PDB file of C-alpha atoms in Angstrom:
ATOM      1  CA  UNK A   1     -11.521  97.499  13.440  1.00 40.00           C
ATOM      2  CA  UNK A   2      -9.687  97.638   9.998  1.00 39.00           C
ATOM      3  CA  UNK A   3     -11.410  97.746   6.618  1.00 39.00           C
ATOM      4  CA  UNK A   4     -10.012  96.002   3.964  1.00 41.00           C
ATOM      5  CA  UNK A   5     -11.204  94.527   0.497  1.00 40.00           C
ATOM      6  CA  UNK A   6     -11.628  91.240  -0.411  1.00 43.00           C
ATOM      7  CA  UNK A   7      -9.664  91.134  -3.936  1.00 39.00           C
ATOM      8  CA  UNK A   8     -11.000  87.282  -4.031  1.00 42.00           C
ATOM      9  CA  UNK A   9     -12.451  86.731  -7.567  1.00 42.00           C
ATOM     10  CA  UNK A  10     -15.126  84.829  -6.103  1.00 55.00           C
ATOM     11  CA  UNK A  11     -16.190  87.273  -3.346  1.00 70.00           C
ATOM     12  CA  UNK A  12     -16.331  90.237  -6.045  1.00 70.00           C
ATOM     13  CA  UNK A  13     -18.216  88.002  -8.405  1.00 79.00           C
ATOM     14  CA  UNK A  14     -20.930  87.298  -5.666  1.00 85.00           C
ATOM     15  CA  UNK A  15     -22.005  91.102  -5.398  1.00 89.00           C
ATOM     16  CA  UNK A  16     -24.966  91.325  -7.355  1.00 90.00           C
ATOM     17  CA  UNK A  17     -25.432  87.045  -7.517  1.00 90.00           C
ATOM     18  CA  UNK A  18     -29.758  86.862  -7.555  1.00 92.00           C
ATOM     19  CA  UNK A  19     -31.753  84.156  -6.410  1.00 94.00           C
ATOM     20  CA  UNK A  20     -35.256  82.916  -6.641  1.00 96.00           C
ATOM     21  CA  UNK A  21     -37.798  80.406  -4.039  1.00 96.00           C
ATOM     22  CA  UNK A  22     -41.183  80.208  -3.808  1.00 97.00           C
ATOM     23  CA  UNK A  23     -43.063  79.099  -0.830  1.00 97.00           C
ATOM     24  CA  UNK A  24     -46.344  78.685   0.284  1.00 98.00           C
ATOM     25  CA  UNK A  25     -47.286  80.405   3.471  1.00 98.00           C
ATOM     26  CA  UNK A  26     -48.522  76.906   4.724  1.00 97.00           C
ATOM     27  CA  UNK A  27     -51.445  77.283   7.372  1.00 97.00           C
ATOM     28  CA  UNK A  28     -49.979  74.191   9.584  1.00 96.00           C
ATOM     29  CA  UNK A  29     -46.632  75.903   9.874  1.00 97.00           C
ATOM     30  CA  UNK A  30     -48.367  79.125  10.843  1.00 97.00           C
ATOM     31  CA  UNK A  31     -50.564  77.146  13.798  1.00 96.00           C
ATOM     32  CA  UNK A  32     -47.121  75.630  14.699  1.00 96.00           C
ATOM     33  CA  UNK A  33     -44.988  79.025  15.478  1.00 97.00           C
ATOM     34  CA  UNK A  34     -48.675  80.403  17.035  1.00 96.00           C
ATOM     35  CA  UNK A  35     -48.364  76.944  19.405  1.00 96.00           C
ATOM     36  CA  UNK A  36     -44.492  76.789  19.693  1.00 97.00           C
ATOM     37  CA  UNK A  37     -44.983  80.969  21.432  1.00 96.00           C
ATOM     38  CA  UNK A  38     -47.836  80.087  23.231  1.00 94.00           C
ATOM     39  CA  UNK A  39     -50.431  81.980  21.019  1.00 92.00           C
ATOM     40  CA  UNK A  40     -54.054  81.806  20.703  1.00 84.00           C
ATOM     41  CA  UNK A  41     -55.575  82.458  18.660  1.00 80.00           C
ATOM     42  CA  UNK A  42     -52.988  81.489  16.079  1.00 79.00           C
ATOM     43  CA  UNK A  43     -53.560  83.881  12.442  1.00 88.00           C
ATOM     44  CA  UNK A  44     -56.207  82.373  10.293  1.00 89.00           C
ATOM     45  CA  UNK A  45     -56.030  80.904   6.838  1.00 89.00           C
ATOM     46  CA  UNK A  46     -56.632  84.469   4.545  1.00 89.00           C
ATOM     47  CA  UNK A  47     -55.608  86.274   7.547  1.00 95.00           C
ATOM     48  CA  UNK A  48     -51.913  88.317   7.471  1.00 96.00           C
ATOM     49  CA  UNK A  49     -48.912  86.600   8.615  1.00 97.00           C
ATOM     50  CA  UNK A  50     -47.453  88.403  11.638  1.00 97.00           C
ATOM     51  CA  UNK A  51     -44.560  90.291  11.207  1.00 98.00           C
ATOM     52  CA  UNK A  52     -41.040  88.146  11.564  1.00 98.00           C
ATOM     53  CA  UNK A  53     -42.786  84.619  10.711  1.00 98.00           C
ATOM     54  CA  UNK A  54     -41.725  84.754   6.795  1.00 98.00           C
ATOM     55  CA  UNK A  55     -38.180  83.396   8.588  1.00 98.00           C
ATOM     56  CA  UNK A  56     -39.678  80.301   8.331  1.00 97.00           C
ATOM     57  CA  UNK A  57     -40.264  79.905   4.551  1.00 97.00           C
ATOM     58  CA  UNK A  58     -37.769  79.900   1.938  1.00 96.00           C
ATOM     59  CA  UNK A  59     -35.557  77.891   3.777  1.00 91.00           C
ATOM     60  CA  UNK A  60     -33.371  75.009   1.760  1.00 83.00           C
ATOM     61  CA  UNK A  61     -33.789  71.848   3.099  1.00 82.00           C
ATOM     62  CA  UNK A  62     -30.835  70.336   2.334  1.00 80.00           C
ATOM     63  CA  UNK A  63     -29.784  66.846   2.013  1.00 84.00           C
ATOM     64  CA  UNK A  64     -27.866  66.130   4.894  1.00 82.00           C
ATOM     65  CA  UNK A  65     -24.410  65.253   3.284  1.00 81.00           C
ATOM     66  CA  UNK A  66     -24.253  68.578   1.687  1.00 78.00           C
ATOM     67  CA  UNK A  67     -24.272  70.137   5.745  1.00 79.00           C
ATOM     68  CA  UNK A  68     -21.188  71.277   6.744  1.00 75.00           C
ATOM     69  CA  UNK A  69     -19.821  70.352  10.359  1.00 79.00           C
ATOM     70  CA  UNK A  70     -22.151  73.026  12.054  1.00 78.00           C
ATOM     71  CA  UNK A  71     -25.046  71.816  10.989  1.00 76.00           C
ATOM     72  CA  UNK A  72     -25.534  74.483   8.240  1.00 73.00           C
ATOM     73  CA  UNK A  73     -25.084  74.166   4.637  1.00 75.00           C
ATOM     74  CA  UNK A  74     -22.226  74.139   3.285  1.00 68.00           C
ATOM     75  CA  UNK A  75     -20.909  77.582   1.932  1.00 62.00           C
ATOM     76  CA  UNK A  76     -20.758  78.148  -1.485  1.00 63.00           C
ATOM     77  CA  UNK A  77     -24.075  78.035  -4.065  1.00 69.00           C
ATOM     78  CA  UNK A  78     -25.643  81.773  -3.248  1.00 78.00           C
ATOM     79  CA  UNK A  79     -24.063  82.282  -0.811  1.00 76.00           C
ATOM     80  CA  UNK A  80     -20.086  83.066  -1.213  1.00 78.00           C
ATOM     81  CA  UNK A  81     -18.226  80.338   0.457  1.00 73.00           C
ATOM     82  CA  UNK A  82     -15.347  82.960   2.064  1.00 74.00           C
ATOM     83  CA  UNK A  83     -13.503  80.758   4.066  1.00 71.00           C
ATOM     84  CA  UNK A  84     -14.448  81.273   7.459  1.00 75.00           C
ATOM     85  CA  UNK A  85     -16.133  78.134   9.484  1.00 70.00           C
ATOM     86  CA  UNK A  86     -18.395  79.907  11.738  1.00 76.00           C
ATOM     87  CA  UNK A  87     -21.384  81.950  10.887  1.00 79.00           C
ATOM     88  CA  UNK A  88     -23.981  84.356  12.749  1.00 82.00           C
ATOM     89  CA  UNK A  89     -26.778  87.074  11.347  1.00 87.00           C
ATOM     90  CA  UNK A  90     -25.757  90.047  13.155  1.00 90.00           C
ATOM     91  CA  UNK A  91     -28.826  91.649  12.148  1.00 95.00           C
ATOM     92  CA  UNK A  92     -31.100  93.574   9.640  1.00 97.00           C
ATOM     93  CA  UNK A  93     -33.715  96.241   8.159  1.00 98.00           C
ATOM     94  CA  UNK A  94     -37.334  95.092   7.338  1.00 98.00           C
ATOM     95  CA  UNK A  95     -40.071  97.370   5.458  1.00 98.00           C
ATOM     96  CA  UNK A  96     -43.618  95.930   5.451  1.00 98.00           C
ATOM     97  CA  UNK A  97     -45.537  97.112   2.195  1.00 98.00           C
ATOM     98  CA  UNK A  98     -48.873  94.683   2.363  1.00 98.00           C
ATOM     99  CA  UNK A  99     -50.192  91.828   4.239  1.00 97.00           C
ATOM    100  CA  UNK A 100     -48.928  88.399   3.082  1.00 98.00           C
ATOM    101  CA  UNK A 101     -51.974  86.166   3.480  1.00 97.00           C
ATOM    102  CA  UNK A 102     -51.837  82.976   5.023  1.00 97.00           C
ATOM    103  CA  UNK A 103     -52.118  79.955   2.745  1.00 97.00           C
ATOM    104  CA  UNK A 104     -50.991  82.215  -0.344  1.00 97.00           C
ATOM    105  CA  UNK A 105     -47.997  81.343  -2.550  1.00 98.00           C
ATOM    106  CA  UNK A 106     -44.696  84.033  -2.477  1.00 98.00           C
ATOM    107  CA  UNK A 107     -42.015  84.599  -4.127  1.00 98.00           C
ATOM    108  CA  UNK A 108     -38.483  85.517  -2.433  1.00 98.00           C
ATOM    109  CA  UNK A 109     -36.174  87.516  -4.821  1.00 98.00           C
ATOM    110  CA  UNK A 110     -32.836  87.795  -3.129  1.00 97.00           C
ATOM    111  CA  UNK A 111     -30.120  89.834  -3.875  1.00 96.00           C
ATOM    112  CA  UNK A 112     -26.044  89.883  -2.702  1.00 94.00           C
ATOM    113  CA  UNK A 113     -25.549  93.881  -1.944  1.00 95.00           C
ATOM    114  CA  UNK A 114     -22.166  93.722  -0.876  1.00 92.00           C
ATOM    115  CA  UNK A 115     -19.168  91.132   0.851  1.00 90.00           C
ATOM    116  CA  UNK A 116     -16.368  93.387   3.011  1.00 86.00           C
ATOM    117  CA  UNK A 117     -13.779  91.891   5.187  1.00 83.00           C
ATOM    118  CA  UNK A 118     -12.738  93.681   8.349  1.00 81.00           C
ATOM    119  CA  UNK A 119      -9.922  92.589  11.147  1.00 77.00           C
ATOM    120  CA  UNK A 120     -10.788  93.303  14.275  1.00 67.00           C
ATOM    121  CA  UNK A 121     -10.542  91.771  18.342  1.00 67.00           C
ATOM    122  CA  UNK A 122     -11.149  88.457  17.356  1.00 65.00           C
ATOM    123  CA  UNK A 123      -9.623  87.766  13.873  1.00 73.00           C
ATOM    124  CA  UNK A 124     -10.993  87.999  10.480  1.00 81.00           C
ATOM    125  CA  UNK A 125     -14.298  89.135   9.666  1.00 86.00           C
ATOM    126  CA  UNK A 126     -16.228  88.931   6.561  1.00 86.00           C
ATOM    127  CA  UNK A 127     -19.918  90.424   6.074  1.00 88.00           C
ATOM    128  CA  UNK A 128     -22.372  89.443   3.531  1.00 90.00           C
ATOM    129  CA  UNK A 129     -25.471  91.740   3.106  1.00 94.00           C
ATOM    130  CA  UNK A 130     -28.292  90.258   1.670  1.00 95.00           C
ATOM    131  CA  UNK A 131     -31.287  92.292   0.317  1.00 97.00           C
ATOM    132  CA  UNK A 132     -34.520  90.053  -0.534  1.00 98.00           C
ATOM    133  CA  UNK A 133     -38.007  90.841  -1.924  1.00 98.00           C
ATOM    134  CA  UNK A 134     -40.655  89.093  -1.121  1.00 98.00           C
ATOM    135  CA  UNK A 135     -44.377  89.073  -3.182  1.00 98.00           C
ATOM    136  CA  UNK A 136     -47.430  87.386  -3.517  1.00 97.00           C
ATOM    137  CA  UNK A 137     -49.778  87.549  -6.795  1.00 97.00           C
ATOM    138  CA  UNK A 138     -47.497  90.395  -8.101  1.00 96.00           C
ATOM    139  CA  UNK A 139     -47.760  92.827  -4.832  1.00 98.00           C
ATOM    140  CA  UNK A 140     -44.734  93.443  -3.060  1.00 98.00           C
ATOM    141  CA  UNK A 141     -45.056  92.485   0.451  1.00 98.00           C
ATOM    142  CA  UNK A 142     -41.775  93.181   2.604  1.00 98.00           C
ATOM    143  CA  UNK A 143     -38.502  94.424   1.667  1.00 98.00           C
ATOM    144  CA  UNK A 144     -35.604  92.973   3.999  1.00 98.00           C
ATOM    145  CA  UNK A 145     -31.721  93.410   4.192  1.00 98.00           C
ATOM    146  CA  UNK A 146     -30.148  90.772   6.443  1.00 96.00           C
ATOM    147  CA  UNK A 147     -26.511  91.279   7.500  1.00 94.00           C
ATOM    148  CA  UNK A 148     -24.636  87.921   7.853  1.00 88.00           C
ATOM    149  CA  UNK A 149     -21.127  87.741   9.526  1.00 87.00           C
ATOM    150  CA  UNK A 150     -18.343  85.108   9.212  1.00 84.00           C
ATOM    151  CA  UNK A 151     -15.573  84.325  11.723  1.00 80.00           C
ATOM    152  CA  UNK A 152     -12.797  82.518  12.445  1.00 77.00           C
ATOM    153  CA  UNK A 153     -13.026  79.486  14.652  1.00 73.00           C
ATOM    154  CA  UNK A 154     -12.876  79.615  18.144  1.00 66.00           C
ATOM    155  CA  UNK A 155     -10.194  77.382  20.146  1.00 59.00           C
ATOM    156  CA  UNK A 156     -11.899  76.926  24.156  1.00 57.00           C
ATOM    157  CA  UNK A 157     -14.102  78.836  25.620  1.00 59.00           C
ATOM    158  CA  UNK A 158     -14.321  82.275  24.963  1.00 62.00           C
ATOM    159  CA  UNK A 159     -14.892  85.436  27.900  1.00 64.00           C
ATOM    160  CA  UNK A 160     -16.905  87.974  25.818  1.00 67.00           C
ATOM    161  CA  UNK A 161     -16.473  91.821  26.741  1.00 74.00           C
ATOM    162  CA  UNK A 162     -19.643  92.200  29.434  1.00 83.00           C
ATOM    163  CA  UNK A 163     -23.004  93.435  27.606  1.00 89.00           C
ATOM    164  CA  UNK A 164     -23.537  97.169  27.570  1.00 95.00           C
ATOM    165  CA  UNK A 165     -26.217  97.521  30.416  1.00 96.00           C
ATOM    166  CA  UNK A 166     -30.301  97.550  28.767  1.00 97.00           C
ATOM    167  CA  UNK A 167     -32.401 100.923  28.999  1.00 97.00           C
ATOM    168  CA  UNK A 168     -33.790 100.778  32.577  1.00 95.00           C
ATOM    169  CA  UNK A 169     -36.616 102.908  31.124  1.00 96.00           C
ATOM    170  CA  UNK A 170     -39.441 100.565  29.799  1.00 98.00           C
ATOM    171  CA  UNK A 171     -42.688 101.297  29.069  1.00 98.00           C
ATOM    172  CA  UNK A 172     -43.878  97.911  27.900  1.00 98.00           C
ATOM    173  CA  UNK A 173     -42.181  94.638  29.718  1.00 98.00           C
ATOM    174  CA  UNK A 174     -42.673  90.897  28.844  1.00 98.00           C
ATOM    175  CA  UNK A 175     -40.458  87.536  30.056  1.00 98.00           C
ATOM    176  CA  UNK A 176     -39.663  84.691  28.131  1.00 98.00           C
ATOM    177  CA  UNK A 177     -38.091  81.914  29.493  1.00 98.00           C
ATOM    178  CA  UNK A 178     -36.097  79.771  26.591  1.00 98.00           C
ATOM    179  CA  UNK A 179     -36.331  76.213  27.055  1.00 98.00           C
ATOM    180  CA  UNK A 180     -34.752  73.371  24.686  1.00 97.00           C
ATOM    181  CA  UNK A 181     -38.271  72.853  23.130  1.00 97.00           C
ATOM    182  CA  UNK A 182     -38.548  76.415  22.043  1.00 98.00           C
ATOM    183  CA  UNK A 183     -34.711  76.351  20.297  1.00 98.00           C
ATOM    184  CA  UNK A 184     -35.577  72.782  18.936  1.00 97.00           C
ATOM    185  CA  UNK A 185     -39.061  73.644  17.501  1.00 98.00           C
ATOM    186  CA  UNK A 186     -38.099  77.285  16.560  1.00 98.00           C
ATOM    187  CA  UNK A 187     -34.686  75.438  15.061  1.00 97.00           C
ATOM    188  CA  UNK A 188     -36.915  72.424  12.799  1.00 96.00           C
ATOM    189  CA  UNK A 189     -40.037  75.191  11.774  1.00 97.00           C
ATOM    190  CA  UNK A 190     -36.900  77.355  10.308  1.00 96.00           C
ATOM    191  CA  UNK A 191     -35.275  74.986   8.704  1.00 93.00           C
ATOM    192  CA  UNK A 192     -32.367  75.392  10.882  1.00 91.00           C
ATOM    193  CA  UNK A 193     -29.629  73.095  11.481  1.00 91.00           C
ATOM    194  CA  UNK A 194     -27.293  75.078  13.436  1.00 91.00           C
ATOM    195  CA  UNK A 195     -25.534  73.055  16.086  1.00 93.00           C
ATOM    196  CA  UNK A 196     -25.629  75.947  18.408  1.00 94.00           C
ATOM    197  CA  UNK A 197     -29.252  75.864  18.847  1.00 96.00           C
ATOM    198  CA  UNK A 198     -29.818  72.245  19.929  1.00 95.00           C
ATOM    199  CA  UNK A 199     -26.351  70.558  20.743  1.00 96.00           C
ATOM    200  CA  UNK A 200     -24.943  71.767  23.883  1.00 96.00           C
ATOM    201  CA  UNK A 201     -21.660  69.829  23.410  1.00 95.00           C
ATOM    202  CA  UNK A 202     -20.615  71.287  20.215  1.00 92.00           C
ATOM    203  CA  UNK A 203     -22.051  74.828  21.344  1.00 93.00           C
ATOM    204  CA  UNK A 204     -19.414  74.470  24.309  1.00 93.00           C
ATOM    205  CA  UNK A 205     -16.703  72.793  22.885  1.00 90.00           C
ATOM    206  CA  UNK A 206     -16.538  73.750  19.671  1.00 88.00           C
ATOM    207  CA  UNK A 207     -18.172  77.150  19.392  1.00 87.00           C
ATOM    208  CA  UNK A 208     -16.899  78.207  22.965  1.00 88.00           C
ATOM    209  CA  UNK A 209     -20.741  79.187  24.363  1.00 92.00           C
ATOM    210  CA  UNK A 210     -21.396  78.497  27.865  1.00 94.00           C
ATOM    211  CA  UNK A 211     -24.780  76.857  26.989  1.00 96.00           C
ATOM    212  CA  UNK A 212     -27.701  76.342  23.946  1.00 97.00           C
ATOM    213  CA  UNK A 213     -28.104  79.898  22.317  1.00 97.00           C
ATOM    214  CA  UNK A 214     -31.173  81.110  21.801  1.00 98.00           C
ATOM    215  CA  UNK A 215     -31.462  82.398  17.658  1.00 97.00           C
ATOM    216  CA  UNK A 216     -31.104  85.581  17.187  1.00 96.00           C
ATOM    217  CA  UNK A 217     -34.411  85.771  14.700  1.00 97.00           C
ATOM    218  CA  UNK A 218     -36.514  84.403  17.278  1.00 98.00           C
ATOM    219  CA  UNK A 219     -35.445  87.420  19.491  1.00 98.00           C
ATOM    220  CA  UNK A 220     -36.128  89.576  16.583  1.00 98.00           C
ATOM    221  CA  UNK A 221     -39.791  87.920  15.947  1.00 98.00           C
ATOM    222  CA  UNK A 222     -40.930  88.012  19.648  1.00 98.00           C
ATOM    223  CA  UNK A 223     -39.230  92.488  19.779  1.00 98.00           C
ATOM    224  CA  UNK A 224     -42.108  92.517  16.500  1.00 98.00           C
ATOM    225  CA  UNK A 225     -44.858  91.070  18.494  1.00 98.00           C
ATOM    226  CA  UNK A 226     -44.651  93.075  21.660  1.00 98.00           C
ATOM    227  CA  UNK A 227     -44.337  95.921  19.006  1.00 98.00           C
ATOM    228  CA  UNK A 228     -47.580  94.873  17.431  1.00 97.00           C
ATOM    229  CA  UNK A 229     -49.331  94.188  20.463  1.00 96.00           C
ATOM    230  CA  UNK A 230     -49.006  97.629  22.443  1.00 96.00           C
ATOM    231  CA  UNK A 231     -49.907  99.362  19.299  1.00 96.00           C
ATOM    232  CA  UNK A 232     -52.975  97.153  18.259  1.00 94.00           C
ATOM    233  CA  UNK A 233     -54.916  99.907  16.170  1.00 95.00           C
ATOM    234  CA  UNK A 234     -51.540 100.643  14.372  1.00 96.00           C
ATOM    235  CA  UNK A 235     -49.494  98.847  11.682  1.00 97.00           C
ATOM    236  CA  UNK A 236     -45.957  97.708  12.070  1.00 98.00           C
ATOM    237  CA  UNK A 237     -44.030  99.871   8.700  1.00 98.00           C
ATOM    238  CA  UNK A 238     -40.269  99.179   9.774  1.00 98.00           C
ATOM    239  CA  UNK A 239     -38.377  97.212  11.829  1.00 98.00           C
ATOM    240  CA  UNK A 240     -34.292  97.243  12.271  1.00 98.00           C
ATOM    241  CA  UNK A 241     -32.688  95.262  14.903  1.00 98.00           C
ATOM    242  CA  UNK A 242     -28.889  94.153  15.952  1.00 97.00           C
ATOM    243  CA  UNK A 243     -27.666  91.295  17.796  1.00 96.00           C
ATOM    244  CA  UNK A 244     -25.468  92.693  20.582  1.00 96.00           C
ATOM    245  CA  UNK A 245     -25.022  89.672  23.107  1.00 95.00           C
ATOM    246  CA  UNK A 246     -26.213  86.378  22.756  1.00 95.00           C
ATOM    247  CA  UNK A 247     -29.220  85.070  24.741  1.00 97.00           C
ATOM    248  CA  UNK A 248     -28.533  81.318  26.384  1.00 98.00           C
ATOM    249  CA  UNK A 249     -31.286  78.523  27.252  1.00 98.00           C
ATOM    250  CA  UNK A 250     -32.483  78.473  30.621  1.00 97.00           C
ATOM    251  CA  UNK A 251     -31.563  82.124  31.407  1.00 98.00           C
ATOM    252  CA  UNK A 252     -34.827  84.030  31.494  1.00 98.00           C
ATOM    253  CA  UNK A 253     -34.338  87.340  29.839  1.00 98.00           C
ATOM    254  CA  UNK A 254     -37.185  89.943  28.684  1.00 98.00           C
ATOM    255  CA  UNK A 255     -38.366  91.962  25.606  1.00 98.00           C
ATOM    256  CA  UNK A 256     -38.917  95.161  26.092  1.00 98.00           C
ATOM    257  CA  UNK A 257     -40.178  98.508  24.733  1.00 98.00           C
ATOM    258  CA  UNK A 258     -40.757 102.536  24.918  1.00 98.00           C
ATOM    259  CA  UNK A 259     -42.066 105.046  22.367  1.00 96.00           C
ATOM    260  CA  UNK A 260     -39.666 108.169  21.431  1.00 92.00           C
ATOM    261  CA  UNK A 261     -41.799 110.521  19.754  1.00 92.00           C
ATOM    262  CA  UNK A 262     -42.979 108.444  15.928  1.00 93.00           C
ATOM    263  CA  UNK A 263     -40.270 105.790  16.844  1.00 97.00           C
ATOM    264  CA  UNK A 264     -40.595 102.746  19.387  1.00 98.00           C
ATOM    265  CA  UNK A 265     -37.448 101.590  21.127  1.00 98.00           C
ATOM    266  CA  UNK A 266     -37.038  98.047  21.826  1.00 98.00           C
ATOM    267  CA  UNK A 267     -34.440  95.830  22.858  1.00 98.00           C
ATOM    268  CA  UNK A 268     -33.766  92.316  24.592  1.00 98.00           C
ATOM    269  CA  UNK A 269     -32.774  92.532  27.816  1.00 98.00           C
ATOM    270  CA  UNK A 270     -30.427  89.812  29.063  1.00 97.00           C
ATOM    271  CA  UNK A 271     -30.641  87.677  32.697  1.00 97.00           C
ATOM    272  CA  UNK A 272     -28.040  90.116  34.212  1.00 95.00           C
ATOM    273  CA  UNK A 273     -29.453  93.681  32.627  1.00 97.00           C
ATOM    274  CA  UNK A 274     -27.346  93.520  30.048  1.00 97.00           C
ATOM    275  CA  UNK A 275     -27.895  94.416  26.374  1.00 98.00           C
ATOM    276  CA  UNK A 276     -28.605  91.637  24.280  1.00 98.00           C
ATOM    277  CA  UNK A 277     -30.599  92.881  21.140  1.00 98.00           C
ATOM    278  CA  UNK A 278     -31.778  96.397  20.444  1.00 98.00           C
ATOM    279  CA  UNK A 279     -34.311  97.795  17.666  1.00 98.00           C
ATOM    280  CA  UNK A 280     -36.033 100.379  16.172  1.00 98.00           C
ATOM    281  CA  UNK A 281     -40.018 100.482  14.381  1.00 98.00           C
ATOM    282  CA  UNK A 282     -42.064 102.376  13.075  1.00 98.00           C
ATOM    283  CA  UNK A 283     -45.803 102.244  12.510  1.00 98.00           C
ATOM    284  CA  UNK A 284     -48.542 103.837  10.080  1.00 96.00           C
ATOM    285  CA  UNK A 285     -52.154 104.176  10.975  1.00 90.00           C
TER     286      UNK A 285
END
């Protein structure tokens, strides 16, 4: 894979764009999620929103002629419109700092850190890092860097290289079995219109999937609450994950987990052992 720059006026003058949204951390929305992942008891009003549930605040909820064809909006605004029709978030770096209550009002700062192109396998690339700061009455909560790729668009179904093969060496183990009412709720709680998520035709046809992919944040959210839960006397501090291999509906697949020393290891482990999401957190006491 080749790095070059992108000498595009408007991709330079993005680095360094800023943005602003509040949100309130709104109690129903929480009890949805808590319901949607089979929960109980959901976080209480006051209480700290679990790590990985912020994804569903600060979303734009766009008018629906200003969606472009894959049911997200369409490029441009913050976000530098770089010419490339399909879009994924490959993955990112979260730092938790303080609780953010449920029921409180936040504010998202968000930041453009850098736009690179690169050629590789399957065409043109173009990344888009995103930083964002998120706060409530004046105390930083999280920190989070997202990393957001654009590619060309894909002509027939595609044959992906196989999925390097999960660790076989697990110490913590959970399935989950995505259904179309997990994408569609987890799809309308995030504000996420996505045509990958909930229409199988254009997911085939168009996008060259073999079925319904399951989002790549949800992944990310349930790898943060099996890290929570086999630490339960321990805070989650960090948490980095990539996207590997995508995860399709009706395939069973599992989260899974280890410790290495002050670092826990976790990944998503596809239907056929392959790697579809791996991660890295740390905790403080």
């Amino acid at each position: 894979m080749t790095d070059t720059t992108l000498a595009g006026e408007d991709h330079a003058s993005a680095i360094g764009r800023t943005e602003q949204r509040t949100a309130r951390i709104a109690p129903e929305a929480v009890e949805a999620l808590a319901a949607t992942l089979d929960l109980s008891p959901e976080p209480s009003l006051g209480g700290a929103l679990p790590p990985g549930w912020h994804w569903m605040f600060f979303n734009p909820f766009v008018r629906r002629s200003e969606l472009g064809v894959d049911g997200h909006p369409k490029r441009g605004g913050f976000l530098p419109d770089v010419g490339l029709p399909r879009r994924m978030w490959a993955g990112g770096r979260l730092t938790y700092h303080a609780p953010l209550p449920v029921g409180a009002d936040a504010v998202r700062e968000s930041t453009i850190l850098d736009v690179s192109e690169k050629n590789g396998r399957s065409g043109r690339l173009v990344f888009v890092t995103v930083a964002h700061r998120i706060s409530h009455a004046g105390v930083l909560c999280m920190e989070e860097q997202q990393d957001i790729v654009y590619r060309e668009a894909q002509s027939g179904p595609s044959t992906p290289p196989p999925a390097k093969p999960a660790p076989d060496d697990a110490a913590w183990s959970e399935p989950v079995d995505p259904d179309t009412v997990l994408l569609f709720r987890y799809s309308a709680l995030t504000a996420n219109g996505h045509r990958i998520h909930y229409d199988r035709p254009y997911a085939i046809e168009e996008e060259g999937y073999p079925g319904l992919v399951v989002h790549g944040p949800l992944t990310a959210t349930l790898l943060q609450g099996l890290a929570v839960r086999s630490q339960p006397l321990r805070t989650l501090a960090t948490f980095a994950f990539r996207g590997m291999s995508p995860l399709f509906c009706g395939a069973r697949f599992h989260i899974e987990a280890r410790l290495d020393g002050e670092v826990m290891a976790l990944w998503a482990r596809g239907p056929q052992g392959g790697l579809a999401m791996q991660a890295d957190a740390t905790f403080r006491d």
